[in-house]
Coordinates of C-alpha atoms in Angstrom, one line a residue:
X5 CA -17.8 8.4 4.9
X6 CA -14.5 8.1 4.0
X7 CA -14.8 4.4 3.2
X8 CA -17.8 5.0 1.1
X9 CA -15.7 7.6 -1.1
X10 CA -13.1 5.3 -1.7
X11 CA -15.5 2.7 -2.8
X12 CA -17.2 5.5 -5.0
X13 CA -14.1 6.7 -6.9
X14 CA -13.6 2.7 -7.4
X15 CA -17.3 2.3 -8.6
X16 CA -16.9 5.0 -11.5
X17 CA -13.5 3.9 -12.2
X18 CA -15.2 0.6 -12.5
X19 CA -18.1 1.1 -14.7
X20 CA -16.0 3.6 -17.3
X21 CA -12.4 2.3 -17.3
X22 CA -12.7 -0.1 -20.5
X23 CA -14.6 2.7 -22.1
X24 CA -11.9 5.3 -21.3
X25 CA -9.1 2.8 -22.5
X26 CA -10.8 2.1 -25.5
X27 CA -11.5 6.3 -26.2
X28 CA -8.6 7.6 -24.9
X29 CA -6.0 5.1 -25.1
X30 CA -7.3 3.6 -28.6
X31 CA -7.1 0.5 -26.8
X32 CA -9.2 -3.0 -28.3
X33 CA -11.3 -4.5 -25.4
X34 CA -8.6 -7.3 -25.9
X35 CA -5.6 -5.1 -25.2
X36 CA -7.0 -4.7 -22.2
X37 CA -6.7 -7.9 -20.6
X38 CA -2.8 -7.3 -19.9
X39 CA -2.7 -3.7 -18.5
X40 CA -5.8 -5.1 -16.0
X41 CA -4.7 -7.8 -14.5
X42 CA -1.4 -6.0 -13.7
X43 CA -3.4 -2.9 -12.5
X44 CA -5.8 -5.5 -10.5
X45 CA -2.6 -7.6 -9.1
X46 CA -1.1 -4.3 -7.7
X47 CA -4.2 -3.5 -6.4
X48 CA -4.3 -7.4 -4.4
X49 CA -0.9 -6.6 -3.3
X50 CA -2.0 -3.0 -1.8
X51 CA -4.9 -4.5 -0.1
X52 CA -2.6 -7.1 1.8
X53 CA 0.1 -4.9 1.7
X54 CA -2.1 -2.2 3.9
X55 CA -3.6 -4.6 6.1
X56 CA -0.3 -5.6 6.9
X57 CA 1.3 -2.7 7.5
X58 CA -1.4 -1.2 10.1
X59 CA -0.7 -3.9 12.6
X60 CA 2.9 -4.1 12.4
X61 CA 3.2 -0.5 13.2
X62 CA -0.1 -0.8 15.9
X63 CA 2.2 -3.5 17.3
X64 CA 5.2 -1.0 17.6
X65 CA 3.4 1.5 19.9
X66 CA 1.6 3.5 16.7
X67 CA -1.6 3.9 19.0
X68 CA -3.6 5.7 15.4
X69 CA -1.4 3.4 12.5
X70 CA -5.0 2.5 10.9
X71 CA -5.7 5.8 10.3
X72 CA -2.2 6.9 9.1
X73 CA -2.0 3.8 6.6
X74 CA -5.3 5.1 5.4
X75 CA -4.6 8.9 4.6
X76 CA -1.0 7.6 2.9
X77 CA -3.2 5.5 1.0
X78 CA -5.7 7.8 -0.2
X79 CA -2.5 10.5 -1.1
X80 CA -0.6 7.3 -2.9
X81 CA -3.9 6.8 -5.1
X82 CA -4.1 10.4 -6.2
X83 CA -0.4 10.4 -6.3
X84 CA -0.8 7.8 -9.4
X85 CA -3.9 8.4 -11.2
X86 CA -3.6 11.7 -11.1
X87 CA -0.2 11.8 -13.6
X88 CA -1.7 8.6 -15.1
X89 CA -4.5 9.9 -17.0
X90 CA -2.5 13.0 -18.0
X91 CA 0.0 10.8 -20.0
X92 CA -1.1 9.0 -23.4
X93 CA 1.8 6.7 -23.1
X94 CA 0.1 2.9 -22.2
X95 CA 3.1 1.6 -20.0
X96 CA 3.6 4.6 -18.2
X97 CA -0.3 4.8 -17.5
X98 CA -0.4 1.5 -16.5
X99 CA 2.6 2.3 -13.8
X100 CA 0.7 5.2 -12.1
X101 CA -2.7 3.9 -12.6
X102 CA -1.1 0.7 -10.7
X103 CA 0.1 3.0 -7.9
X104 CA -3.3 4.6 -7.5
X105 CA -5.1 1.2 -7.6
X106 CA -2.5 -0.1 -4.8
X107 CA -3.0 3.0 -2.8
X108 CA -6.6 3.1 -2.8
X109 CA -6.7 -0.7 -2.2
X110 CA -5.0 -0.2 0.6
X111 CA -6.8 2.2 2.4
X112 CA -9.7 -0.1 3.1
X113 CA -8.2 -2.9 5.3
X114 CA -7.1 -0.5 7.9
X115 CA -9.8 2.0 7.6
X116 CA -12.6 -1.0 8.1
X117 CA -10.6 -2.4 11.4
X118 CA -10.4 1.7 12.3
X119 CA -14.2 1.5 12.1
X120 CA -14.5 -1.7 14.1
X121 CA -12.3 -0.4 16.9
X122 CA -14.7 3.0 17.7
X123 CA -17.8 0.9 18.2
X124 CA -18.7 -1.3 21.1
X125 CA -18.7 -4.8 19.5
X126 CA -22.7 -5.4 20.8
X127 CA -23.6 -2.8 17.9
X128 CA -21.3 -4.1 15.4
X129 CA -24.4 -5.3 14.0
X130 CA -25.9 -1.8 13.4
X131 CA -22.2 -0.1 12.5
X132 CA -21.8 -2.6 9.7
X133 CA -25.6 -2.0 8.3
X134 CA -25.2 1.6 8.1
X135 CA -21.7 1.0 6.3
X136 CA -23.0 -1.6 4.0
X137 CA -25.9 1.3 3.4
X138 CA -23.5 4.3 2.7
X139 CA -21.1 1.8 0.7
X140 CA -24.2 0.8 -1.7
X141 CA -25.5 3.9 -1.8
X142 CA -22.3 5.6 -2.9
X143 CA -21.3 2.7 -5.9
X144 CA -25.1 3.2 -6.9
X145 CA -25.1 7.0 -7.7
X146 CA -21.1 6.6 -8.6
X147 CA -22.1 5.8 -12.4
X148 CA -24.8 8.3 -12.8
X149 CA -22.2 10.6 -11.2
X150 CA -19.4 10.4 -13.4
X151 CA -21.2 10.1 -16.3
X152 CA -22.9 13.4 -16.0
X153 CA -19.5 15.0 -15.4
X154 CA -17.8 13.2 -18.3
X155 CA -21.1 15.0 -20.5
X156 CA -20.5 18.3 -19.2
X157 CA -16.8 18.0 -19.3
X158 CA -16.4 17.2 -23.5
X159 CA -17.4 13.9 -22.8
X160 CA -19.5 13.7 -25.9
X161 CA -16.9 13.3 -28.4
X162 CA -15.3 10.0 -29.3
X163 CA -11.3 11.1 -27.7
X164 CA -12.1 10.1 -23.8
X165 CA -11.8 13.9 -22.5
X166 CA -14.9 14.0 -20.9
X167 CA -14.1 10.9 -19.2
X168 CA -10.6 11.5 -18.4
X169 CA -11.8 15.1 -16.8
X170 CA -14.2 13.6 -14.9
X171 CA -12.0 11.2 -12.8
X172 CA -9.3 14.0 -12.6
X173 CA -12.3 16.0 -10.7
X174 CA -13.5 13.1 -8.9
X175 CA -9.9 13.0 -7.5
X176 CA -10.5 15.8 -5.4
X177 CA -12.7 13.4 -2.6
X178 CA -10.0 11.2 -2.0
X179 CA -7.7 14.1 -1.2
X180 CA -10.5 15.1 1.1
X181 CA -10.6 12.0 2.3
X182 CA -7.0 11.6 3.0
X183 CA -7.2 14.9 5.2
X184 CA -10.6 14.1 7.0
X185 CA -8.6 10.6 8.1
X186 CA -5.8 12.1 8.8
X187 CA -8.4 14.8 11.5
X188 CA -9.7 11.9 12.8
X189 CA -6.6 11.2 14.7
X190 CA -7.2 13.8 17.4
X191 CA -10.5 11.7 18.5
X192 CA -9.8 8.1 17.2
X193 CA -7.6 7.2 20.9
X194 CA -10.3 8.7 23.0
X195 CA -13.0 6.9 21.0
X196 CA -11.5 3.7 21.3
X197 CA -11.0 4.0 25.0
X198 CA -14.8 4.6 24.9
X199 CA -15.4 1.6 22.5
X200 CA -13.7 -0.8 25.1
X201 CA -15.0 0.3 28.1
X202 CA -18.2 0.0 26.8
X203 CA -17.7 -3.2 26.2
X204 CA -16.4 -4.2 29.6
X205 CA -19.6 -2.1 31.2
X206 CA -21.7 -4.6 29.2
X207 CA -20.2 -7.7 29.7
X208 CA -19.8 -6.3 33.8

């Protein structure tokens, strides 16, 4: 579920972001092309970056360092997007919106290995189709999501207040998801004892 969030908050962001630049930000669709492919490079970098990070501290004795990378990661992206659709100032946007790309890039790498290491690898098969199910599902109604909230938030005017409203609401998830992460800790060591000694029953 947590996963699925992340990819939802991504979807609107997505589907809305030139629109909000170009409302907002008075921003040409061919201004854009700067500020994204720094916000989209960040966001690379956070994705390795995360990925990284989980196994160096797994290898250092941090028996739940997935899940920990991932709740950092989820606070980081609030952390900038939150400040970065307050301010009207384009560079300084960019900066936080390139933090909250980063951070909610890099929640994914560790949260997907986190989900591979609870279930016993003969029903990978089934994990990954009900993942790939919530993950669609949530980047399907993301769209129809926001832009229902952006209407009902003065998103009918021409300034980008609707919009920018909306994904300051849709922020509160991903602080939801940071702490539901960050719960899962308690169980996530017990469950992967399970996970493997499933395993070993099956190939025993």
């Amino acid at each position: 579920m947590a996963s699925a969030v992340g990819y939802f908050f991504f979807a609107g962001l997505r589907t809305f972001v030139v629109v909000f630049a170009n409302r907002y930000y008075g921003l040409a669709d061919a201004a854009l092309a700067v500020p994204l492919l720094v916000i989209g490079a960040v966001a690379v970098l956070g994705t390795v970056t995360g990925g990284r990070l989980a196994d160096t501290l797994l290898r250092r004795g941090s028996h739940t360092a997935r899940l920990v990378v991932a709740a950092v990661g989820y606070l980081v992206a609030v952390i900038g997007f939150g400040p970065g659709l307050l301010v009207t100032a384009v560079p300084i946007a960019v900066a936080f919106f390139s933090l909250g790309a980063a951070g909610l890039a890099a929640a994914n790498p560790p949260l997907d290995a986190a989900r591979l290491d609870i279930v016993p690898g003969r029903l990978w098969g089934r994990g990954e189709s009900v993942r790939t199910v919530t993950r669609l599902a949530a980047e399907t109604i993301a769209p129809i999501v926001f832009g229902v909230t952006a209407d009902h938030l003065g998103g009918r005017g021409e300034s980008g207040t609707g919009l920018r409203n909306a994904f300051l609401v849709m922020l509160v998830p991903l602080v939801i998801n940071g702490a539901m992460v960050a719960a899962s800790r308690r169980t996530y060591p017990t469950d992967t004892v399970t996970a493997t000694a499933s395993d070993r029953l099956g190939r025993d």
